[in-house]
Amino acid sequence: MSELQPARGTHDLIGEEMRRFHQVASIARDIAAVYGFDEWITPIFEDTRVFARTLGETSDVVTKEMYTFEDRGGDSVTLRPEGTAGVCRALVTNGLTQSLPQKVFYAGPMFRYERPQKGRYRQFHQIGTELIGPAEPLADAEVVACGWAILQALGVASDIVLELNTLGDKDSRDAYRAALVGYFTDHRERLSKDSLMRLERNPLRILDSKDEGDRRIVAGAPTIEPYLTDAARGFWDKLRAHLAAFGVPFVENPRIVRGLDYYGHTAFEFVTAKLGAQGTVMAGGRYDGLVAEMGGPATPAVGWAAGIERLAMLLDAAPPAPAPVAVIPIGDAAEAKAVEILQALRAGGVRAEMAYRGNLKRRMERANKAGARAAVIVGADDLAAGHAQVKDLGTGAQSAVPFADIVSKLR
Ligand code: ATP
Ligand code: MG
């Protein structure tokens, strides 16, 4: 067999990359908890209908990107391409549609059959929040504020701009859609093949096209603003006022639409110039139709998802590798004591390691290589005197420390 490689578009997370990844997920989890979100874990694969029905039959994800297969029992299952559909399915199947609001945080792997490139993978990972229940624009603002707080806590907010748009209510969108169809029909001979299809099924999607030619046409397309109903305009005004109250800066971008169907009112993306074409790090909006599509009652909801890998790339520096304490016995007699010290350190919450073999010099070399911050050396003389030599490997300072005081000294 030729040498095995990870499947195209997948990657291992090891060392510095793992520490960056963990930093993003754990800070996001902590901030989301402070904002009142509880973590859910839903299955990584679901009945294909969970996604096919709800993400919109014309979305790129459904038409081109899903990992769908028949399992051994002949059922069609799909590796989840995103988190929201599974959360809404779980809300319904766990009978929580009458226990609202639900504030959900999730983190985990997602799968899309895409052309891999920097910041775009076939298995990637997302963090996300969903606020299910409230129809008020205050909920949209809170969800966005939570996302912004996470970006701030990660230290990446200064590289990121929040681009905000409204998709209005159904009446606004119907009127706007008609205007877009008129405009794009006038330019249809210059539209890409994909966008010609979108023109038939979901013309708003053309606004999101990544095709260069499409983008030139999109630049002249009408915006939704003049088509907003009074109610939709009221929602939009309130959202912007609430965001100001939360202290979240934003710019308006009338081209922001969501890649998936069933979005209305709020649509937003947090974007950076630092990741090239993969500049969207966090994206979301209001999806009042999705829970009903999943078989539940009509239920308003708003949320976002962010790519952990993209955020990890933006971190200024990787969190440092943890620095252990190395425990080094000299001679067989000291070994039992060294194990005792090792376990006492660990019980006290200190990361500690013991090299299995070699003389003092070899073991010290290994301790340095492992990035140890201190060494606890136990020789025969120390054993008799009831202490160990504690050496700070940063400064080189060494002193004899009674066995009973070692943990408190190194904690
Ligand atoms: P893009 O326009 O980059 O394809 P998208 O609109 O498909 O993004 P969403 O479905 O909104 O993305 O997912 C939310 C976030 O998840 C994105 O903003 C991005 O950070 C991340 N993401 C999406 N697809 C991938 C991928 N294939 N690899 C890595 N991260 C991804
Ligand atoms: Mg995509």
Coordinates of C-alpha atoms and ligand atoms in Angstrom, one line a residue:
M1 CA 0.0 0.0 0.0
S2 CA 1.3 3.5 -0.8
E3 CA 2.0 5.8 2.1
L4 CA -1.3 6.8 3.8
Q5 CA -2.2 10.4 3.9
P6 CA -5.1 12.2 5.6
A7 CA -8.1 12.4 3.2
R8 CA -8.1 15.5 1.0
G9 CA -9.4 18.6 2.8
T10 CA -8.9 17.1 6.3
H11 CA -6.1 17.8 8.7
D12 CA -4.7 16.7 12.0
L13 CA -4.5 19.1 14.9
I14 CA -1.3 18.7 16.8
G15 CA 1.0 20.9 18.9
E16 CA 0.7 24.6 18.2
E17 CA -2.3 24.2 15.8
M18 CA -4.1 22.2 18.5
R19 CA -3.4 24.9 21.1
R20 CA -4.7 27.7 18.8
F21 CA -7.8 25.6 18.1
H22 CA -8.4 24.9 21.8
Q23 CA -8.0 28.6 22.6
V24 CA -10.7 29.6 20.2
A25 CA -13.2 26.9 21.3
S26 CA -12.6 27.4 25.0
I27 CA -12.8 31.2 25.0
A28 CA -15.9 31.0 22.8
R29 CA -17.5 28.5 25.2
D30 CA -16.7 30.7 28.3
I31 CA -18.1 33.9 26.7
A32 CA -21.2 32.2 25.4
A33 CA -21.9 30.8 28.9
V34 CA -21.6 34.3 30.3
Y35 CA -24.2 35.4 27.7
G36 CA -26.5 32.7 28.9
F37 CA -26.0 30.0 26.2
D38 CA -26.0 26.3 27.2
E39 CA -23.9 23.9 25.2
W40 CA -25.6 21.2 23.2
I41 CA -24.0 18.4 21.3
T42 CA -26.1 17.0 18.4
P43 CA -25.1 14.0 16.3
I44 CA -22.4 14.4 13.6
F45 CA -24.6 12.6 11.1
E46 CA -28.3 12.9 10.7
D47 CA -31.1 11.7 8.4
T48 CA -30.4 13.4 5.1
R49 CA -33.8 15.1 5.2
V50 CA -32.7 17.2 8.2
F51 CA -30.4 19.1 5.8
A52 CA -31.9 18.6 2.3
R53 CA -35.4 19.9 3.3
T54 CA -34.2 22.8 5.4
L55 CA -31.1 24.3 4.0
G56 CA -32.9 25.1 0.8
E57 CA -32.8 22.8 -2.3
T58 CA -30.9 25.4 -4.3
S59 CA -28.2 26.2 -1.7
D60 CA -24.6 25.4 -2.7
V61 CA -24.3 23.2 0.4
V62 CA -27.2 21.0 -0.6
T63 CA -26.6 20.9 -4.4
K64 CA -22.8 20.4 -4.3
E65 CA -21.2 20.0 -0.9
M66 CA -23.0 17.4 1.2
Y67 CA -21.4 14.1 2.3
T68 CA -24.4 11.9 1.8
F69 CA -24.4 8.1 1.8
E70 CA -26.5 5.1 2.3
D71 CA -25.7 3.3 5.5
R72 CA -25.6 -0.5 5.8
G73 CA -29.4 -0.5 6.6
G74 CA -30.2 1.4 3.4
D75 CA -31.0 4.7 5.1
S76 CA -29.7 7.9 3.6
V77 CA -27.5 9.8 6.1
T78 CA -25.5 13.0 5.8
L79 CA -22.5 14.2 7.7
R80 CA -23.6 17.6 9.0
P81 CA -22.5 20.5 6.9
E82 CA -23.6 23.0 9.5
G83 CA -25.0 23.1 13.0
T84 CA -28.3 25.0 12.9
A85 CA -30.5 22.4 11.3
G86 CA -29.4 19.7 13.8
V87 CA -30.1 22.1 16.7
C88 CA -33.6 22.8 15.4
R89 CA -34.2 19.1 14.8
A90 CA -33.1 18.5 18.4
L91 CA -35.4 21.2 19.7
V92 CA -38.4 19.5 18.1
T93 CA -37.5 15.9 18.9
N94 CA -36.7 16.7 22.6
G95 CA -40.0 18.5 23.0
L96 CA -38.5 21.8 23.8
T97 CA -40.6 23.9 21.5
Q98 CA -42.8 25.0 24.4
S99 CA -39.8 25.7 26.6
L100 CA -38.6 28.9 25.0
P101 CA -36.3 30.7 24.9
Q102 CA -33.6 28.2 24.3
K103 CA -30.0 29.6 24.1
V104 CA -27.7 27.1 22.5
F105 CA -24.0 27.0 22.0
Y106 CA -22.2 24.3 20.0
A107 CA -18.7 23.4 18.9
G108 CA -17.7 20.6 16.6
P109 CA -16.8 19.3 13.2
M110 CA -18.7 20.0 10.0
F111 CA -18.3 18.4 6.6
R112 CA -18.6 19.9 3.1
Y113 CA -17.3 18.6 -0.2
E114 CA -15.4 21.7 -1.3
R115 CA -12.2 22.5 -3.2
P116 CA -9.7 22.7 -0.4
Q117 CA -7.6 25.8 0.0
K118 CA -6.3 27.9 2.8
G119 CA -9.1 28.4 5.3
R120 CA -11.4 26.0 3.4
Y121 CA -11.5 22.4 4.2
R122 CA -13.7 19.3 3.8
Q123 CA -13.7 18.7 7.5
F124 CA -13.7 21.9 9.4
H125 CA -15.0 23.0 12.8
Q126 CA -17.5 25.6 13.9
I127 CA -18.5 27.3 17.0
G128 CA -22.1 28.7 17.0
T129 CA -24.9 30.1 19.0
E130 CA -28.7 29.9 18.4
L131 CA -31.2 32.0 20.3
I132 CA -34.6 30.3 19.7
G133 CA -37.9 31.9 20.7
P134 CA -37.8 35.7 20.7
A135 CA -38.9 37.5 17.6
E136 CA -37.6 40.9 18.9
P137 CA -34.6 42.6 17.3
L138 CA -33.1 42.8 20.7
A139 CA -32.4 39.0 20.4
D140 CA -30.6 39.6 17.1
A141 CA -28.5 42.3 18.8
E142 CA -27.7 40.1 21.7
V143 CA -26.6 37.2 19.5
V144 CA -24.3 39.5 17.5
A145 CA -23.0 41.1 20.7
C146 CA -22.0 37.7 22.0
G147 CA -20.1 37.0 18.8
W148 CA -18.4 40.3 19.0
A149 CA -17.4 39.7 22.6
I150 CA -15.8 36.4 21.6
L151 CA -13.8 38.1 18.8
Q152 CA -12.7 40.7 21.4
A153 CA -11.7 38.1 24.0
L154 CA -9.7 36.3 21.3
G155 CA -7.8 39.5 20.6
V156 CA -8.8 39.5 16.9
A157 CA -11.6 42.1 16.8
S158 CA -9.3 44.9 15.6
D159 CA -8.8 43.0 12.3
I160 CA -12.6 42.4 11.8
V161 CA -15.5 44.4 10.6
L162 CA -19.2 43.5 11.2
E163 CA -21.1 43.9 7.9
L164 CA -24.8 44.1 8.5
N165 CA -27.9 43.9 6.3
T166 CA -31.6 43.3 6.5
L167 CA -33.5 40.9 4.3
G168 CA -36.8 42.3 5.5
D169 CA -40.0 40.3 6.0
K170 CA -41.7 38.2 3.5
D171 CA -43.6 41.0 1.8
S172 CA -40.4 43.1 1.5
R173 CA -38.5 40.1 0.1
D174 CA -41.2 39.3 -2.5
A175 CA -41.2 42.8 -3.8
Y176 CA -37.4 42.9 -3.8
R177 CA -37.2 39.6 -5.5
A178 CA -39.3 40.8 -8.3
A179 CA -37.1 43.8 -8.7
L180 CA -34.0 41.6 -8.7
V181 CA -35.5 39.3 -11.3
G182 CA -36.2 42.3 -13.5
Y183 CA -32.7 43.6 -13.2
F184 CA -30.8 40.3 -13.6
T185 CA -33.0 39.3 -16.5
D186 CA -31.9 42.4 -18.3
H187 CA -28.3 41.2 -17.7
R188 CA -28.9 37.5 -18.1
E189 CA -26.5 37.0 -21.1
R190 CA -23.6 38.0 -18.8
L191 CA -24.5 36.0 -15.8
S192 CA -22.7 32.8 -14.8
K193 CA -24.4 29.4 -15.3
D194 CA -24.9 29.0 -11.6
S195 CA -26.5 32.4 -11.3
L196 CA -28.8 31.7 -14.2
M197 CA -30.1 28.8 -12.2
R198 CA -30.3 31.1 -9.1
L199 CA -32.3 33.6 -11.2
E200 CA -35.0 31.0 -11.6
R201 CA -35.0 29.6 -8.0
N202 CA -33.6 32.2 -5.6
P203 CA -32.4 35.4 -7.2
L204 CA -31.2 36.8 -3.8
R205 CA -28.4 34.2 -3.9
I206 CA -26.9 36.0 -6.9
L207 CA -25.9 38.8 -4.6
D208 CA -23.6 36.3 -2.8
S209 CA -22.0 35.0 -6.0
K210 CA -18.2 34.7 -5.9
D211 CA -18.0 34.8 -9.7
E212 CA -16.1 37.9 -10.9
G213 CA -18.5 38.6 -13.8
D214 CA -21.5 38.2 -11.6
R215 CA -20.0 40.5 -9.1
R216 CA -19.7 43.3 -11.6
I217 CA -23.4 42.9 -12.4
V218 CA -24.3 42.7 -8.8
A219 CA -22.6 46.0 -8.1
G220 CA -25.4 47.8 -10.1
A221 CA -28.3 45.7 -8.7
P222 CA -31.1 47.4 -6.7
T223 CA -30.9 47.2 -2.9
I224 CA -33.7 46.1 -0.6
E225 CA -34.1 49.4 1.2
P226 CA -36.8 50.9 -1.0
Y227 CA -38.8 47.7 -0.8
L228 CA -38.9 47.4 3.0
T229 CA -42.4 47.4 4.5
D230 CA -43.0 49.7 7.5
A231 CA -42.8 46.7 9.8
A232 CA -39.5 45.5 8.3
R233 CA -38.1 49.0 8.4
G234 CA -39.1 49.3 12.1
F235 CA -37.2 46.0 12.8
W236 CA -34.1 47.2 11.0
D237 CA -34.1 50.6 12.8
K238 CA -34.4 48.9 16.2
L239 CA -31.7 46.4 15.4
R240 CA -29.2 49.1 14.6
A241 CA -30.2 51.1 17.7
H242 CA -29.8 48.0 19.9
L243 CA -26.4 47.2 18.4
A244 CA -25.3 50.7 19.3
A245 CA -26.6 50.2 22.8
F246 CA -24.6 47.0 23.1
G247 CA -21.5 48.9 21.9
V248 CA -21.0 46.8 18.7
P249 CA -19.7 48.7 15.7
F250 CA -20.9 47.8 12.3
V251 CA -21.1 48.9 8.7
E252 CA -24.1 48.4 6.4
N253 CA -23.6 46.2 3.4
P254 CA -26.7 45.6 1.2
R255 CA -25.0 42.7 -0.6
I256 CA -24.9 40.4 2.5
V257 CA -27.3 37.5 2.1
R258 CA -27.1 34.1 3.7
G259 CA -26.0 31.1 1.8
L260 CA -28.9 29.1 3.1
D261 CA -32.7 29.5 2.6
Y262 CA -35.1 30.6 5.4
Y263 CA -33.3 33.7 6.4
G264 CA -35.2 36.9 7.0
H265 CA -34.6 40.3 8.6
T266 CA -31.1 40.2 10.0
A267 CA -28.1 38.9 8.0
F268 CA -24.5 39.6 9.0
E269 CA -20.9 38.6 8.5
F270 CA -17.8 39.4 10.5
V271 CA -15.1 39.7 7.9
T272 CA -11.4 40.2 7.8
A273 CA -9.0 41.4 5.1
K274 CA -6.3 39.0 6.5
L275 CA -7.5 35.7 5.1
G276 CA -7.8 36.5 1.4
A277 CA -10.9 35.0 -0.3
Q278 CA -11.8 33.1 3.0
G279 CA -12.4 36.4 4.8
T280 CA -15.7 35.6 6.5
V281 CA -14.9 34.3 10.0
M282 CA -18.4 34.4 11.5
A283 CA -21.8 34.6 9.8
G284 CA -25.4 34.4 10.8
G285 CA -28.9 35.8 10.7
R286 CA -32.5 35.4 11.6
Y287 CA -34.2 32.2 10.5
D288 CA -37.8 32.3 11.7
G289 CA -39.0 29.5 9.3
L290 CA -36.6 26.7 10.1
V291 CA -38.1 25.1 13.2
A292 CA -41.5 24.8 11.4
E293 CA -39.7 23.3 8.5
M294 CA -38.4 20.7 10.9
G295 CA -41.9 19.8 11.9
G296 CA -42.3 22.0 15.0
P297 CA -44.5 25.1 15.5
A298 CA -43.6 28.4 13.9
T299 CA -40.7 29.5 16.0
P300 CA -38.6 32.6 15.6
A301 CA -34.8 32.2 15.9
V302 CA -31.5 33.9 15.3
G303 CA -27.9 32.7 15.4
W304 CA -24.4 32.6 13.9
A305 CA -21.6 30.2 13.2
A306 CA -17.9 30.8 13.0
G307 CA -15.1 28.8 11.5
I308 CA -12.6 27.7 14.3
E309 CA -9.7 27.2 11.8
R310 CA -10.2 30.7 10.4
L311 CA -10.3 32.3 13.8
A312 CA -7.3 30.2 14.9
M313 CA -5.3 31.6 12.0
L314 CA -6.0 35.1 13.1
L315 CA -4.7 34.6 16.6
D316 CA -1.7 36.8 17.1
A317 CA 0.4 34.1 18.8
A318 CA -0.2 30.5 19.6
P319 CA -0.8 29.9 23.3
P320 CA 2.5 28.7 24.7
A321 CA 3.2 25.0 25.2
P322 CA 2.6 24.0 28.8
A323 CA 5.8 24.0 30.8
P324 CA 6.0 20.9 33.0
V325 CA 8.1 20.3 36.1
A326 CA 10.6 17.5 35.6
V327 CA 11.2 15.2 38.5
I328 CA 14.6 13.5 38.3
P329 CA 15.7 10.8 40.8
I330 CA 19.3 9.8 41.0
G331 CA 19.7 6.2 41.8
D332 CA 17.1 3.4 42.5
A333 CA 16.6 4.4 46.1
A334 CA 15.4 7.9 45.2
E335 CA 12.9 6.6 42.5
A336 CA 10.1 5.7 44.9
K337 CA 10.3 9.2 46.5
A338 CA 10.4 10.8 43.1
V339 CA 7.2 9.0 42.1
E340 CA 5.6 10.3 45.4
I341 CA 6.7 13.8 44.6
L342 CA 5.4 13.4 41.0
Q343 CA 2.0 12.4 42.2
A344 CA 1.9 15.1 44.9
L345 CA 2.6 17.7 42.2
R346 CA -0.1 16.4 39.9
A347 CA -2.6 16.2 42.7
G348 CA -1.7 19.8 43.4
G349 CA -2.5 20.7 39.8
V350 CA 1.1 21.1 38.6
R351 CA 1.9 19.5 35.3
A352 CA 4.8 17.2 36.1
E353 CA 6.8 14.6 34.2
M354 CA 9.4 12.0 35.1
A355 CA 11.9 10.8 32.6
Y356 CA 12.1 7.0 32.7
R357 CA 15.8 6.5 32.2
G358 CA 19.3 7.9 31.8
N359 CA 21.8 9.6 34.1
L360 CA 21.3 13.1 35.6
K361 CA 22.8 14.8 32.5
R362 CA 20.7 13.0 30.0
R363 CA 17.6 13.6 32.1
M364 CA 18.3 17.3 32.5
E365 CA 18.8 17.5 28.8
R366 CA 15.5 15.9 28.2
A367 CA 13.8 18.2 30.8
N368 CA 15.1 21.2 28.9
K369 CA 14.0 19.8 25.6
A370 CA 10.5 19.2 27.0
G371 CA 10.4 22.9 27.9
A372 CA 10.3 22.2 31.6
R373 CA 10.3 25.3 33.8
A374 CA 11.8 23.6 36.8
A375 CA 13.5 20.3 37.8
V376 CA 13.1 18.5 41.1
I377 CA 16.3 16.5 41.7
V378 CA 16.3 13.8 44.3
G379 CA 19.7 12.2 45.1
A380 CA 20.7 9.8 47.9
D381 CA 21.9 12.6 50.1
D382 CA 18.7 14.6 49.6
L383 CA 16.7 11.5 50.5
A384 CA 18.5 11.2 53.8
A385 CA 18.1 15.0 54.5
G386 CA 14.4 15.0 53.7
H387 CA 14.6 17.5 50.8
A388 CA 15.0 17.8 47.1
Q389 CA 17.0 20.2 44.9
V390 CA 14.6 22.5 43.1
K391 CA 16.2 24.1 40.1
D392 CA 14.5 26.9 38.2
L393 CA 15.4 26.1 34.6
G394 CA 14.8 29.7 33.5
T395 CA 17.2 31.4 35.9
G396 CA 19.3 28.4 36.9
A397 CA 18.8 29.2 40.6
Q398 CA 18.8 26.1 42.7
S399 CA 17.9 25.5 46.4
A400 CA 17.1 22.6 48.7
V401 CA 13.4 22.4 49.5
P402 CA 11.9 20.1 52.1
F403 CA 9.7 17.4 50.6
A404 CA 6.6 18.8 52.3
D405 CA 7.1 22.3 50.7
I406 CA 7.8 21.3 47.1
V407 CA 4.2 21.5 45.8
S408 CA 3.5 24.9 47.3
K409 CA 6.8 26.2 45.9
L410 CA 6.0 25.0 42.4
R411 CA 2.3 25.6 42.2
Ligands
ATP1 P1 -17.9 30.8 2.5 O1 -18.6 32.0 1.8 O2 -16.5 31.1 2.9 O3 -18.0 29.5 1.7 P2 -20.2 30.0 3.9 O4 -21.2 31.1 3.6 O5 -20.3 28.7 3.1 O6 -18.7 30.6 3.8 P3 -21.4 29.5 6.5 O7 -22.2 28.3 6.0 O8 -22.0 30.8 6.8 O9 -20.2 29.7 5.5 O10 -20.5 29.0 7.7 C1 -20.0 29.9 8.8 C2 -18.5 30.0 8.9 O11 -17.9 28.7 8.9 C3 -17.8 30.7 7.7 O12 -17.9 32.1 7.9 C4 -16.4 30.2 7.9 O13 -15.7 30.8 8.9 C5 -16.7 28.7 8.3 N1 -16.6 27.8 7.1 C6 -17.5 27.6 6.2 N2 -17.1 26.6 5.3 C7 -15.9 26.3 5.7 C8 -14.9 25.4 5.2 N3 -15.1 24.6 4.1 N4 -13.7 25.4 5.8 C9 -13.4 26.1 6.9 N5 -14.3 27.0 7.4 C10 -15.5 27.1 6.8
MG2 MG -19.4 27.9 1.5

